[in-house]
Coordinates of C-alpha atoms and ligand atoms in Angstrom, one line a residue:
A1 CA -2.0 -11.0 -8.6
I2 CA -5.7 -10.9 -8.6
A3 CA -6.8 -12.0 -11.7
D4 CA -9.3 -10.0 -13.6
D5 CA -11.7 -12.3 -13.4
E6 CA -11.5 -13.0 -9.5
K7 CA -14.7 -13.9 -7.9
G8 CA -14.2 -12.6 -4.9
H9 CA -16.1 -14.0 -2.2
E10 CA -19.8 -13.4 -0.8
L11 CA -20.9 -10.8 1.5
D12 CA -22.7 -12.6 3.1
L13 CA -20.3 -14.9 4.0
F14 CA -19.2 -11.9 6.2
C15 CA -20.1 -9.5 8.5
V16 CA -20.6 -6.2 6.9
P17 CA -22.0 -3.1 8.4
R18 CA -25.7 -2.6 8.3
H19 CA -25.1 0.9 7.2
Y20 CA -23.3 -0.6 4.0
E21 CA -24.8 -3.3 3.4
N22 CA -26.3 -2.0 -0.2
D23 CA -23.2 -0.5 -1.6
L24 CA -21.0 -3.6 -1.1
D25 CA -20.6 -6.3 -4.3
K26 CA -18.0 -8.7 -3.0
V27 CA -15.4 -9.0 -0.5
I28 CA -12.5 -9.9 -3.0
I29 CA -9.2 -10.1 -0.8
P30 CA -10.3 -11.3 2.9
H31 CA -8.1 -9.7 6.0
G32 CA -7.0 -12.4 6.6
L33 CA -5.0 -12.9 3.5
I34 CA -3.7 -9.3 3.9
M35 CA -2.7 -10.2 7.0
D36 CA -0.7 -13.2 5.6
R37 CA 1.1 -11.3 2.7
T38 CA 2.1 -8.0 4.8
E39 CA 3.9 -10.4 7.2
R40 CA 6.1 -11.3 4.4
L41 CA 6.4 -7.8 3.0
A42 CA 7.9 -7.3 6.5
R43 CA 9.8 -10.2 6.6
D44 CA 11.5 -9.1 2.9
I45 CA 11.9 -5.3 4.0
I46 CA 13.4 -6.8 6.7
Q47 CA 16.0 -8.7 5.2
D48 CA 16.8 -5.3 2.1
M49 CA 17.1 -3.1 5.5
G50 CA 20.6 -4.8 6.8
G51 CA 21.4 -2.6 10.0
H52 CA 19.4 0.5 8.6
H53 CA 17.8 2.2 10.6
I54 CA 14.4 3.7 9.0
V55 CA 12.3 5.9 8.9
A56 CA 8.5 5.0 7.9
L57 CA 6.6 7.2 6.8
C58 CA 2.7 6.5 6.8
V59 CA 0.5 7.9 3.6
L60 CA -2.2 9.1 4.7
K61 CA -5.1 8.7 4.9
G62 CA -5.4 5.5 3.4
G63 CA -2.3 3.8 4.3
Y64 CA -3.3 3.9 8.1
K65 CA -4.1 0.2 8.4
F66 CA -1.5 -1.2 6.2
F67 CA 1.0 0.9 8.0
A68 CA 0.4 -0.2 11.2
D69 CA 0.0 -3.6 10.3
L70 CA 3.3 -3.6 8.4
L71 CA 5.0 -2.2 11.2
D72 CA 3.7 -4.5 13.9
Y73 CA 4.9 -7.8 11.7
I74 CA 8.4 -5.7 11.3
K75 CA 8.2 -5.1 15.6
A76 CA 7.5 -8.7 16.4
L77 CA 10.6 -9.6 13.5
N78 CA 12.8 -7.1 14.9
Q79 CA 12.2 -8.7 18.8
N80 CA 11.8 -12.1 17.7
S81 CA 15.2 -12.4 15.7
D82 CA 19.0 -12.0 15.8
K83 CA 18.9 -9.0 13.5
S84 CA 16.9 -6.0 14.1
V85 CA 16.8 -2.8 12.6
P86 CA 16.0 0.5 14.8
L87 CA 12.5 2.1 13.6
T88 CA 11.3 5.6 14.2
V89 CA 7.4 6.7 12.7
D90 CA 6.3 9.7 10.4
F91 CA 2.9 10.5 8.8
I92 CA 2.4 12.4 5.5
R93 CA -1.1 13.1 4.3
V94 CA -1.4 13.2 0.0
K95 CA -4.3 14.1 -1.4
S96 CA -5.3 13.4 -5.4
Y97 CA -8.6 11.7 -5.6
C98 CA -11.9 13.3 -6.7
N99 CA -14.9 10.8 -6.0
D100 CA -13.9 8.0 -8.2
K101 CA -11.1 9.8 -10.3
S102 CA -7.1 10.4 -9.7
T103 CA -6.7 13.6 -10.6
N104 CA -3.2 15.7 -11.6
N105 CA -3.4 17.9 -9.0
V106 CA -1.4 15.9 -5.8
K107 CA -1.5 17.7 -2.5
V108 CA 0.7 16.8 0.4
I109 CA 0.5 17.9 4.2
G110 CA 3.0 17.2 7.0
G111 CA 5.7 15.2 7.8
D112 CA 8.8 16.3 9.7
E113 CA 11.3 13.6 8.9
L114 CA 12.4 11.8 5.6
S115 CA 11.8 8.7 4.9
N116 CA 14.0 5.2 3.8
L117 CA 10.2 3.4 3.6
A118 CA 7.3 4.5 2.5
G119 CA 3.8 2.6 3.4
K120 CA 1.0 3.4 0.9
D121 CA -2.3 2.1 0.1
I122 CA -3.2 1.5 -3.1
V123 CA -0.8 2.7 -6.1
E124 CA -3.0 3.6 -9.2
T125 CA -1.5 5.7 -12.2
G126 CA 1.1 6.3 -10.1
R127 CA 1.0 9.6 -10.0
T128 CA 0.7 10.5 -6.1
M129 CA 3.7 8.4 -5.2
Q130 CA 6.2 9.8 -7.9
T131 CA 5.1 13.5 -6.7
L132 CA 5.9 12.5 -3.0
L133 CA 8.7 10.6 -4.7
S134 CA 10.5 13.5 -6.2
L135 CA 9.8 15.8 -2.9
L136 CA 11.6 13.2 -1.0
N137 CA 14.6 13.6 -2.8
E138 CA 15.0 16.8 -3.0
C139 CA 16.1 16.2 0.5
N140 CA 18.7 13.4 -0.4
P141 CA 17.8 10.5 1.7
K142 CA 20.0 7.4 1.9
M143 CA 17.8 5.3 0.9
V144 CA 14.0 5.4 -0.1
K145 CA 11.6 2.3 -0.8
V146 CA 8.3 2.2 -1.3
A147 CA 5.7 -0.5 -0.3
S148 CA 1.8 -0.4 -1.3
L149 CA -0.8 -2.5 -0.3
L150 CA -2.0 -2.6 -3.8
V151 CA -1.1 -1.7 -7.2
K152 CA -4.0 -1.7 -9.5
R153 CA -3.4 -3.2 -13.3
T154 CA -4.5 -0.4 -15.2
P155 CA -4.2 1.4 -19.0
R156 CA -3.6 4.7 -17.3
S157 CA -0.7 3.4 -14.9
S158 CA 2.5 5.7 -15.3
G159 CA 4.4 2.3 -15.3
Y160 CA 5.7 3.2 -11.8
R161 CA 6.0 0.4 -9.7
P162 CA 6.5 0.3 -5.9
D163 CA 9.6 -1.6 -4.7
Y164 CA 7.0 -3.7 -2.3
I165 CA 3.9 -4.6 -3.8
G166 CA 1.3 -6.7 -1.7
F167 CA -1.4 -8.0 -4.5
E168 CA -1.6 -6.6 -8.0
V169 CA -6.0 -6.2 -8.5
P170 CA -7.8 -5.5 -11.1
D171 CA -9.1 -2.2 -12.4
A172 CA -11.3 -1.4 -10.7
F173 CA -13.0 0.9 -7.5
L174 CA -11.7 -0.9 -4.6
V175 CA -12.3 0.2 -0.4
G176 CA -12.1 -1.0 3.0
Y177 CA -8.8 -1.3 5.2
A178 CA -8.8 2.0 5.5
L179 CA -9.4 2.6 1.7
D180 CA -12.3 5.4 1.2
Y181 CA -14.5 6.6 -1.3
N182 CA -15.3 10.4 -0.6
E183 CA -14.3 9.1 2.5
Y184 CA -17.0 6.3 3.1
F185 CA -15.8 2.7 3.9
R186 CA -12.6 3.5 5.5
D187 CA -14.4 1.8 8.5
L188 CA -14.6 -1.7 7.0
S189 CA -12.0 -3.0 9.5
V190 CA -12.0 -6.2 7.4
S191 CA -10.7 -5.9 4.0
Y192 CA -13.6 -6.3 1.4
T193 CA -13.2 -6.2 -1.9
N194 CA -15.0 -6.2 -5.4
I195 CA -18.0 -4.4 -3.4
K196 CA -19.9 -2.7 -5.7
I197 CA -21.1 0.6 -4.9
N198 CA -24.2 2.6 -6.4
M199 CA -23.3 5.6 -4.2
H200 CA -24.6 8.8 -6.8
L201 CA -22.8 7.0 -9.5
N202 CA -24.2 5.0 -12.4
K203 CA -21.7 2.2 -12.1
N204 CA -20.3 0.1 -9.7
I205 CA -17.5 0.8 -7.6
Y206 CA -15.9 -2.7 -6.5
L207 CA -14.6 -2.1 -3.4
Y208 CA -12.1 -4.6 -0.8
Ligands
IMP1 P1 -2.6 7.3 -8.0 O1 -2.3 8.6 -7.8 O2 -3.6 7.7 -9.4 O3 -1.7 6.3 -8.6 O4 -3.7 7.0 -6.9 C1 -3.2 6.6 -5.7 C2 -4.6 7.1 -4.7 O5 -5.6 7.3 -5.6 C3 -4.2 6.2 -3.4 O6 -3.8 6.7 -2.7 C4 -5.7 6.5 -3.2 O7 -6.5 7.7 -2.2 C5 -6.7 6.8 -4.3 N1 -7.3 5.8 -5.1 C6 -6.5 5.3 -6.2 N2 -7.7 3.8 -6.7 C7 -8.3 3.4 -6.1 C8 -9.1 2.9 -5.2 O8 -9.5 1.4 -5.8 N3 -9.9 2.8 -4.1 C9 -9.5 3.8 -3.2 N4 -8.9 4.9 -3.2 C10 -7.8 5.1 -4.2
MG2 MG1 -9.1 8.6 -1.2

């Protein structure tokens, strides 16, 4: 859990792309920490799955970095331990966000197989994931598990909790590591957190 008063890290300790320099405030979760935590989630997932085949379903776009890194760790475990889990992948795209607000309107595009595991970027109200889960459940999968890198502590939460959570984060807007603000900031490959952007709004948005 990242505390509400977490100070994060100063930007000039890291290599921030020039084009975002003035838009960001702080790094809240350094890239290495994301990777180390993801490695542990991979181990927990493999342990819980037993020998079940996993259809790993990536929830695009924001989930793509987490998904790719999580699967790399799962593959490494498959290669280096006695127990291994067969894995196939699929991709789905959901959109619920407008500017910096979660909306009631959740759109789902793509995906031709059902998942035993969904990989997602961030859960705020939980609405996107709940909508997706009810769609998946219509096809009666044997099991559905959700892994989300981030869960936001917010009064707007529906109470929904994913099965695997990387970090619980303050109620702020985060970008980087594939998370966007209106498609900007996905190209922050290093994980910037708690970054203040002023963009077109009169308020600060926090990124990671
Ligand atoms: P929910 O449906 O309210 O849980 O919203 C989840 C979706 O909103 C995520 O998949 C993101 O696309 C987006 N989102 C929520 N919070 C943030 C954030 O802090 N940064 C970037 N995107 C966010
Ligand atoms: Mg988005």
